Amino acid sequence: MYNAKRAVNLSRPGPIDPTTDLLSDRASRDGALDVSLVIPLYNECESLPELAARITDVLAGVTEHWEAWFIDDGSDDGSAEAIETLHRADARVKLIRFRRNYGKSAALAVGFEHAQGAYVITMDADLQDAPEEIPHLIAKIDEGYDMVSGWKKKRYDPISKTIPSKFFNFVTGKMSGIDLHDFNCGLKAYRRVVIKSVHVYGEMHRYIPVLAKQSGFTVAELAVEHHPRKYGTTKFGLSRFFKGFLDLLTVMFTSRYTQRPLHVFGTIGTVMLLLGMGINVALTVEWIMGRPVSNRPLLFLGILLMLVGIQLISTGLLAEMITKREHTTTDYLIRDTLS
Ligand code: UDP
Ligand code: MG
């Protein structure tokens, strides 16, 4: 049997931002928490009692200073009432209830705002993620990582999901330079500083490892158990893949160029402008030498390149003006200061 108490060392999670280095003895002194769970859910009422029971069992072997935030993302199947019942039995089970369905990213973002634990763990509410993995995730963080992402190594989902998912993970890995098999696993663990620094919005929950890495945090992967859905149905259709790629573009662009948008717009724009000018200068020379140019397709290409080039440069300059107004030093995450 796996002994959670022995394997999990809550005493000192390694050299990190001093404000986040919550020791368990300090936790008991000032009422701060060791572990926060953040669990987004949308119509998952059948799973909740079993989920809460398993969480309570597992965490009993880790710490008594925990909280589990269930974020009800606009359910209408009685999920909120089920959590209220669980809360009455154990006040460490907590509920945030949205007025309508905002999406998993919104639920995670609000959960992250409320989470107080030194370790923050996210998981799905549909019992596909096993709460029994929590101690393993914490142990992996204690090896010195800021974030650990689960990997559904043996996955129990329909093939319509697993194959596109493999492709999606491959492309995301290549584009972001992060070596993970499974970016979108619901089961993940973080040091608190990570979730307080990373901004999850829209449907960006798929890219938290990318966002974290780009903020300078270390990301590790851990193979975790996965189970077929017992109750209810999946909340994401095939459109997830299309939207997912658009979001990847956003993540890559905003992380690299937010501080210097002209570098990307200006580079492409200048190349196009110069190319267009070159073409049109050559055509002008021909025209001066008496050859007709109005019937040459190249003329239109030259004009197009120049126009688009100027537009891209202007867009870059506008973006620079916006960046200049919005920029503050709080954009930079500071690990330590010595003074
Ligand atoms: N979820 C949510 N809001 C949504 C969609 C999903 O909170 O708009 C929750 C859902 O209840 C589950 C988790 O996000 O706890 C993962 O969703 P799902 O199991 O449908 O995704 P899949 O496992 O099929 O990828
Ligand atoms: Mg699921």
CSV table of C-alpha atoms and ligand atoms in Angstrom, one decimal:
chain,number,residue,atom,x,y,z
A,1,MET,CA,0.0,0.0,0.0
A,2,TYR,CA,1.2,3.5,-0.8
A,3,ASN,CA,1.8,5.4,2.4
A,4,ALA,CA,0.8,9.0,1.6
A,5,LYS,CA,2.0,10.4,4.9
A,6,ARG,CA,5.6,9.1,4.5
A,7,ALA,CA,6.0,10.0,0.8
A,8,VAL,CA,4.6,13.5,1.1
A,9,ASN,CA,6.9,16.0,2.7
A,10,LEU,CA,5.0,19.1,3.5
A,11,SER,CA,7.7,20.6,5.6
A,12,ARG,CA,9.6,22.6,3.0
A,13,PRO,CA,8.8,22.6,-0.7
A,14,GLY,CA,12.3,23.7,-1.8
A,15,PRO,CA,13.8,27.1,-2.6
A,16,ILE,CA,11.0,29.3,-3.9
A,17,ASP,CA,9.5,32.8,-3.5
A,18,PRO,CA,9.7,33.3,0.3
A,19,THR,CA,6.1,34.6,0.4
A,20,THR,CA,4.8,31.3,-0.9
A,21,ASP,CA,7.0,29.0,1.1
A,22,LEU,CA,4.3,28.0,3.5
A,23,LEU,CA,5.6,25.6,6.0
A,24,SER,CA,3.1,23.2,7.6
A,25,ASP,CA,4.1,24.3,11.1
A,26,ARG,CA,3.5,27.9,10.1
A,27,ALA,CA,0.3,26.8,8.5
A,28,SER,CA,-1.1,25.6,11.8
A,29,ARG,CA,0.2,28.7,13.6
A,30,ASP,CA,-1.6,31.3,11.4
A,31,GLY,CA,-4.5,29.3,10.1
A,32,ALA,CA,-3.1,29.2,6.5
A,33,LEU,CA,-3.7,26.0,4.5
A,34,ASP,CA,-1.5,23.3,3.1
A,35,VAL,CA,-3.6,22.1,0.2
A,36,SER,CA,-6.4,23.7,-1.8
A,37,LEU,CA,-8.3,21.7,-4.4
A,38,VAL,CA,-10.0,23.6,-7.2
A,39,ILE,CA,-12.7,21.5,-9.0
A,40,PRO,CA,-14.7,23.0,-11.8
A,41,LEU,CA,-18.0,21.3,-12.5
A,42,TYR,CA,-20.9,21.6,-14.8
A,43,ASN,CA,-23.8,19.2,-14.2
A,44,GLU,CA,-21.9,16.5,-12.4
A,45,CYS,CA,-24.2,15.9,-9.4
A,46,GLU,CA,-24.0,12.0,-9.5
A,47,SER,CA,-20.2,12.1,-9.1
A,48,LEU,CA,-20.0,14.5,-6.3
A,49,PRO,CA,-20.6,12.4,-3.2
A,50,GLU,CA,-18.1,9.7,-4.2
A,51,LEU,CA,-15.6,12.4,-5.3
A,52,ALA,CA,-15.8,14.3,-1.9
A,53,ALA,CA,-15.5,11.0,0.0
A,54,ARG,CA,-12.4,9.9,-1.8
A,55,ILE,CA,-10.9,13.4,-1.5
A,56,THR,CA,-11.5,13.4,2.3
A,57,ASP,CA,-9.9,9.9,2.6
A,58,VAL,CA,-6.8,10.7,0.6
A,59,LEU,CA,-6.2,14.1,2.2
A,60,ALA,CA,-6.5,12.6,5.6
A,61,GLY,CA,-3.1,11.0,4.9
A,62,VAL,CA,-1.6,14.3,3.8
A,63,THR,CA,-2.8,17.1,6.1
A,64,GLU,CA,-5.9,18.2,8.0
A,65,HIS,CA,-5.4,21.8,6.7
A,66,TRP,CA,-7.0,21.6,3.4
A,67,GLU,CA,-9.9,23.1,1.5
A,68,ALA,CA,-11.8,21.9,-1.6
A,69,TRP,CA,-13.3,24.6,-3.8
A,70,PHE,CA,-16.1,23.2,-6.0
A,71,ILE,CA,-16.8,25.8,-8.6
A,72,ASP,CA,-20.3,25.2,-9.9
A,73,ASP,CA,-20.2,26.6,-13.5
A,74,GLY,CA,-24.0,27.2,-13.9
A,75,SER,CA,-25.2,23.6,-13.3
A,76,ASP,CA,-29.0,23.0,-13.3
A,77,ASP,CA,-29.0,19.3,-12.2
A,78,GLY,CA,-28.7,19.9,-8.4
A,79,SER,CA,-24.9,19.9,-8.3
A,80,ALA,CA,-24.9,23.0,-6.0
A,81,GLU,CA,-27.3,21.4,-3.6
A,82,ALA,CA,-25.2,18.3,-3.5
A,83,ILE,CA,-22.2,20.3,-2.5
A,84,GLU,CA,-24.2,22.3,0.1
A,85,THR,CA,-25.0,19.0,1.7
A,86,LEU,CA,-21.3,18.0,1.6
A,87,HIS,CA,-20.3,21.4,3.1
A,88,ARG,CA,-22.7,20.9,6.0
A,89,ALA,CA,-20.9,17.6,6.8
A,90,ASP,CA,-17.4,19.1,6.4
A,91,ALA,CA,-16.9,22.8,6.1
A,92,ARG,CA,-13.6,22.3,4.3
A,93,VAL,CA,-15.7,21.5,1.2
A,94,LYS,CA,-16.5,24.9,-0.2
A,95,LEU,CA,-18.7,26.1,-3.0
A,96,ILE,CA,-18.7,29.0,-5.5
A,97,ARG,CA,-21.7,29.0,-7.7
A,98,PHE,CA,-21.8,30.9,-11.0
A,99,ARG,CA,-25.1,32.4,-12.1
A,100,ARG,CA,-24.6,30.9,-15.6
A,101,ASN,CA,-22.2,28.7,-17.4
A,102,TYR,CA,-19.0,30.6,-18.1
A,103,GLY,CA,-16.7,27.7,-19.0
A,104,LYS,CA,-13.9,25.7,-17.3
A,105,SER,CA,-11.3,28.4,-17.6
A,106,ALA,CA,-13.5,30.9,-15.8
A,107,ALA,CA,-14.2,28.4,-13.1
A,108,LEU,CA,-10.5,27.7,-12.6
A,109,ALA,CA,-9.7,31.4,-12.5
A,110,VAL,CA,-12.2,32.1,-9.8
A,111,GLY,CA,-11.1,29.0,-7.9
A,112,PHE,CA,-7.5,30.2,-8.1
A,113,GLU,CA,-8.5,33.6,-6.7
A,114,HIS,CA,-9.9,31.9,-3.6
A,115,ALA,CA,-7.4,29.1,-3.1
A,116,GLN,CA,-5.2,29.7,0.0
A,117,GLY,CA,-3.2,26.5,0.2
A,118,ALA,CA,0.6,26.3,-0.3
A,119,TYR,CA,-0.1,23.5,-2.9
A,120,VAL,CA,-3.1,24.0,-5.2
A,121,ILE,CA,-4.5,21.0,-7.1
A,122,THR,CA,-7.0,21.1,-9.9
A,123,MET,CA,-9.1,18.1,-11.0
A,124,ASP,CA,-12.2,17.4,-13.0
A,125,ALA,CA,-15.4,16.6,-11.1
A,126,ASP,CA,-16.5,13.6,-13.2
A,127,LEU,CA,-14.3,11.0,-11.5
A,128,GLN,CA,-12.2,10.6,-14.6
A,129,ASP,CA,-9.3,12.0,-12.5
A,130,ALA,CA,-8.4,9.9,-9.5
A,131,PRO,CA,-8.1,11.9,-6.2
A,132,GLU,CA,-5.7,9.1,-5.1
A,133,GLU,CA,-3.0,10.8,-7.3
A,134,ILE,CA,-2.9,13.9,-5.1
A,135,PRO,CA,-0.1,12.7,-2.8
A,136,HIS,CA,2.0,11.7,-5.8
A,137,LEU,CA,1.5,15.1,-7.4
A,138,ILE,CA,2.6,16.9,-4.2
A,139,ALA,CA,5.6,14.6,-3.9
A,140,LYS,CA,6.6,15.5,-7.4
A,141,ILE,CA,6.3,19.3,-6.6
A,142,ASP,CA,8.5,18.6,-3.6
A,143,GLU,CA,11.2,17.4,-6.0
A,144,GLY,CA,11.6,21.1,-6.8
A,145,TYR,CA,9.1,21.9,-9.5
A,146,ASP,CA,6.7,24.8,-9.5
A,147,MET,CA,4.0,22.9,-11.4
A,148,VAL,CA,3.2,19.3,-12.2
A,149,SER,CA,0.9,18.4,-15.0
A,150,GLY,CA,-0.9,15.0,-15.1
A,151,TRP,CA,-0.5,12.7,-18.1
A,152,LYS,CA,-3.4,10.4,-18.9
A,153,LYS,CA,-0.9,7.7,-20.0
A,154,LYS,CA,-3.6,5.1,-20.4
A,155,ARG,CA,-6.6,7.0,-21.4
A,156,TYR,CA,-10.2,6.0,-21.3
A,157,ASP,CA,-11.9,8.2,-23.8
A,158,PRO,CA,-13.5,7.6,-27.2
A,159,ILE,CA,-11.1,7.4,-30.1
A,160,SER,CA,-12.7,10.6,-31.6
A,161,LYS,CA,-11.1,12.4,-28.7
A,162,THR,CA,-7.8,10.6,-28.2
A,163,ILE,CA,-6.5,10.8,-31.8
A,164,PRO,CA,-7.1,14.6,-32.3
A,165,SER,CA,-5.7,15.0,-28.8
A,166,LYS,CA,-2.4,13.4,-29.7
A,167,PHE,CA,-2.0,15.7,-32.6
A,168,PHE,CA,-3.0,18.7,-30.5
A,169,ASN,CA,-0.4,17.8,-27.9
A,170,PHE,CA,2.3,17.2,-30.5
A,171,VAL,CA,1.7,20.6,-32.1
A,172,THR,CA,1.5,22.5,-28.8
A,173,GLY,CA,4.7,20.8,-27.6
A,174,LYS,CA,6.5,21.8,-30.8
A,175,MET,CA,5.3,25.3,-30.8
A,176,SER,CA,5.8,26.0,-27.2
A,177,GLY,CA,9.0,24.0,-26.8
A,178,ILE,CA,7.6,22.3,-23.7
A,179,ASP,CA,8.0,18.5,-23.6
A,180,LEU,CA,4.6,17.3,-22.3
A,181,HIS,CA,2.5,14.4,-23.5
A,182,ASP,CA,-0.8,15.8,-22.2
A,183,PHE,CA,-1.3,19.5,-21.9
A,184,ASN,CA,-5.0,19.4,-21.1
A,185,CYS,CA,-5.2,16.9,-18.3
A,186,GLY,CA,-7.6,18.1,-15.6
A,187,LEU,CA,-5.3,16.9,-12.8
A,188,LYS,CA,-2.5,19.3,-12.1
A,189,ALA,CA,-0.6,20.6,-9.1
A,190,TYR,CA,0.9,24.0,-8.5
A,191,ARG,CA,2.8,25.9,-5.9
A,192,ARG,CA,0.5,28.7,-4.9
A,193,VAL,CA,2.7,31.4,-6.5
A,194,VAL,CA,2.0,29.9,-9.9
A,195,ILE,CA,-1.8,30.1,-9.8
A,196,LYS,CA,-1.6,33.6,-8.4
A,197,SER,CA,0.6,34.8,-11.3
A,198,VAL,CA,-0.9,33.0,-14.3
A,199,HIS,CA,-4.0,34.6,-15.9
A,200,VAL,CA,-6.5,32.0,-17.1
A,201,TYR,CA,-9.3,33.4,-19.2
A,202,GLY,CA,-11.4,32.4,-22.3
A,203,GLU,CA,-10.5,28.8,-22.9
A,204,MET,CA,-6.9,29.1,-21.9
A,205,HIS,CA,-7.1,26.3,-19.3
A,206,ARG,CA,-5.6,24.1,-22.0
A,207,TYR,CA,-2.4,26.1,-22.0
A,208,ILE,CA,-1.7,26.6,-18.3
A,209,PRO,CA,1.6,24.7,-18.6
A,210,VAL,CA,2.6,27.0,-21.5
A,211,LEU,CA,1.6,30.1,-19.6
A,212,ALA,CA,3.4,28.9,-16.5
A,213,LYS,CA,6.6,28.0,-18.3
A,214,GLN,CA,6.6,31.4,-20.1
A,215,SER,CA,6.4,33.1,-16.7
A,216,GLY,CA,9.6,31.3,-15.7
A,217,PHE,CA,8.1,28.5,-13.6
A,218,THR,CA,9.4,24.9,-13.9
A,219,VAL,CA,6.9,22.4,-15.2
A,220,ALA,CA,7.1,18.6,-14.7
A,221,GLU,CA,4.9,15.8,-15.9
A,222,LEU,CA,3.6,12.8,-14.0
A,223,ALA,CA,1.7,9.8,-15.4
A,224,VAL,CA,-1.7,9.6,-13.6
A,225,GLU,CA,-4.6,7.2,-13.6
A,226,HIS,CA,-7.5,7.9,-15.8
A,227,HIS,CA,-11.0,6.4,-15.8
A,228,PRO,CA,-13.9,6.3,-18.2
A,229,ARG,CA,-16.8,8.7,-17.5
A,230,LYS,CA,-19.2,7.0,-15.1
A,231,TYR,CA,-22.0,9.5,-15.2
A,232,GLY,CA,-23.2,12.3,-17.5
A,233,THR,CA,-21.5,13.3,-20.7
A,234,THR,CA,-18.5,15.3,-21.9
A,235,LYS,CA,-19.0,19.0,-21.9
A,236,PHE,CA,-16.7,19.7,-24.9
A,237,GLY,CA,-17.4,18.9,-28.5
A,238,LEU,CA,-15.1,18.7,-31.5
A,239,SER,CA,-15.0,22.5,-31.8
A,240,ARG,CA,-12.5,22.3,-28.9
A,241,PHE,CA,-9.7,21.5,-31.4
A,242,PHE,CA,-10.3,24.4,-33.7
A,243,LYS,CA,-10.7,26.8,-30.8
A,244,GLY,CA,-7.7,25.2,-29.2
A,245,PHE,CA,-5.4,26.1,-32.1
A,246,LEU,CA,-6.6,29.7,-32.2
A,247,ASP,CA,-5.9,29.9,-28.4
A,248,LEU,CA,-2.4,28.4,-29.0
A,249,LEU,CA,-1.7,31.2,-31.5
A,250,THR,CA,-2.8,33.8,-28.9
A,251,VAL,CA,-0.7,32.2,-26.2
A,252,MET,CA,2.4,32.1,-28.3
A,253,PHE,CA,1.9,35.7,-29.7
A,254,THR,CA,0.9,37.4,-26.4
A,255,SER,CA,3.7,35.8,-24.4
A,256,ARG,CA,6.5,36.6,-26.9
A,257,TYR,CA,5.4,39.9,-28.3
A,258,THR,CA,3.1,41.7,-25.8
A,259,GLN,CA,5.9,43.9,-24.7
A,260,ARG,CA,7.2,44.6,-28.2
A,261,PRO,CA,4.5,44.2,-30.8
A,262,LEU,CA,6.2,46.2,-33.4
A,263,HIS,CA,8.9,43.6,-33.6
A,264,VAL,CA,6.6,41.1,-35.1
A,265,PHE,CA,4.3,43.4,-37.1
A,266,GLY,CA,7.1,45.7,-38.1
A,267,THR,CA,9.4,42.9,-39.3
A,268,ILE,CA,6.8,41.3,-41.5
A,269,GLY,CA,5.5,44.7,-42.7
A,270,THR,CA,8.9,46.0,-43.6
A,271,VAL,CA,9.8,42.9,-45.5
A,272,MET,CA,6.6,43.2,-47.5
A,273,LEU,CA,7.0,46.9,-48.1
A,274,LEU,CA,10.5,46.5,-49.3
A,275,LEU,CA,9.6,43.7,-51.6
A,276,GLY,CA,6.7,45.6,-53.0
A,277,MET,CA,8.8,48.7,-53.5
A,278,GLY,CA,11.5,46.6,-55.3
A,279,ILE,CA,9.0,45.2,-57.7
A,280,ASN,CA,7.4,48.5,-58.4
A,281,VAL,CA,10.7,50.3,-58.9
A,282,ALA,CA,11.8,47.6,-61.4
A,283,LEU,CA,8.4,48.0,-63.3
A,284,THR,CA,8.8,51.8,-63.3
A,285,VAL,CA,12.3,51.4,-64.9
A,286,GLU,CA,10.7,49.2,-67.5
A,287,TRP,CA,7.9,51.7,-68.1
A,288,ILE,CA,10.5,54.5,-68.5
A,289,MET,CA,12.2,52.3,-71.1
A,290,GLY,CA,8.9,52.2,-73.0
A,291,ARG,CA,7.5,48.8,-72.1
A,292,PRO,CA,3.8,48.7,-71.1
A,293,VAL,CA,3.3,47.6,-67.5
A,294,SER,CA,-0.5,47.9,-67.0
A,295,ASN,CA,-1.0,44.3,-68.2
A,296,ARG,CA,1.6,42.8,-65.8
A,297,PRO,CA,0.2,40.8,-62.8
A,298,LEU,CA,3.5,41.6,-61.0
A,299,LEU,CA,2.3,45.2,-60.8
A,300,PHE,CA,-0.7,44.2,-58.6
A,301,LEU,CA,1.5,42.0,-56.4
A,302,GLY,CA,3.8,45.0,-55.9
A,303,ILE,CA,1.0,47.3,-54.9
A,304,LEU,CA,-0.6,44.6,-52.7
A,305,LEU,CA,2.7,44.0,-50.8
A,306,MET,CA,3.3,47.7,-50.3
A,307,LEU,CA,-0.2,48.4,-49.0
A,308,VAL,CA,-0.3,45.4,-46.6
A,309,GLY,CA,3.3,46.2,-45.5
A,310,ILE,CA,2.3,49.8,-44.5
A,311,GLN,CA,-0.8,48.5,-42.8
A,312,LEU,CA,1.2,46.0,-40.7
A,313,ILE,CA,3.7,48.6,-39.7
A,314,SER,CA,0.9,51.0,-38.6
A,315,THR,CA,-0.8,48.1,-36.7
A,316,GLY,CA,2.5,47.5,-34.9
A,317,LEU,CA,2.9,51.2,-34.0
A,318,LEU,CA,-0.6,51.3,-32.6
A,319,ALA,CA,0.0,48.2,-30.6
A,320,GLU,CA,3.2,49.9,-29.3
A,321,MET,CA,1.2,52.9,-28.2
A,322,ILE,CA,-1.2,50.7,-26.3
A,323,THR,CA,1.6,48.7,-24.7
A,324,LYS,CA,3.3,51.9,-23.6
A,325,ARG,CA,0.2,53.1,-21.8
A,326,GLU,CA,-0.6,49.8,-20.2
A,327,HIS,CA,2.9,48.7,-19.3
A,328,THR,CA,3.8,48.5,-15.6
A,329,THR,CA,6.7,46.7,-13.8
A,330,THR,CA,4.1,44.4,-12.2
A,331,ASP,CA,4.3,42.5,-15.5
A,332,TYR,CA,7.6,41.0,-14.3
A,333,LEU,CA,7.6,38.2,-11.9
A,334,ILE,CA,10.3,38.6,-9.3
A,335,ARG,CA,11.7,35.5,-7.6
A,336,ASP,CA,13.8,37.1,-4.8
A,337,THR,CA,15.0,40.5,-3.8
A,338,LEU,CA,18.0,41.2,-1.6
A,339,SER,CA,18.4,44.6,-0.1
B,1,UDP,N1,-16.6,21.9,-17.0
B,1,UDP,C1,-17.0,23.1,-16.5
B,1,UDP,N2,-17.6,24.0,-17.3
B,1,UDP,C2,-17.8,23.8,-18.6
B,1,UDP,C3,-17.4,22.5,-19.1
B,1,UDP,C4,-16.8,21.6,-18.3
B,1,UDP,O1,-16.8,23.4,-15.3
B,1,UDP,O2,-18.3,24.6,-19.3
B,1,UDP,C5,-16.0,20.9,-16.1
B,1,UDP,C6,-16.7,19.5,-16.1
B,1,UDP,O3,-17.8,19.5,-15.3
B,1,UDP,C7,-15.6,18.6,-15.7
B,1,UDP,C8,-14.4,19.3,-16.3
B,1,UDP,O4,-14.7,20.6,-16.5
B,1,UDP,O5,-15.5,18.6,-14.3
B,1,UDP,C9,-13.9,18.6,-17.5
B,1,UDP,O6,-15.0,18.5,-18.5
B,1,UDP,P1,-15.3,17.1,-19.3
B,1,UDP,O7,-15.2,16.0,-18.4
B,1,UDP,O8,-16.6,17.3,-20.0
B,1,UDP,O9,-14.1,17.2,-20.3
B,1,UDP,P2,-13.4,15.8,-21.0
B,1,UDP,O10,-13.0,15.0,-19.8
B,1,UDP,O11,-14.5,15.2,-21.8
B,1,UDP,O12,-12.2,16.4,-21.7
B,2,MG,MG,-14.1,14.3,-18.3
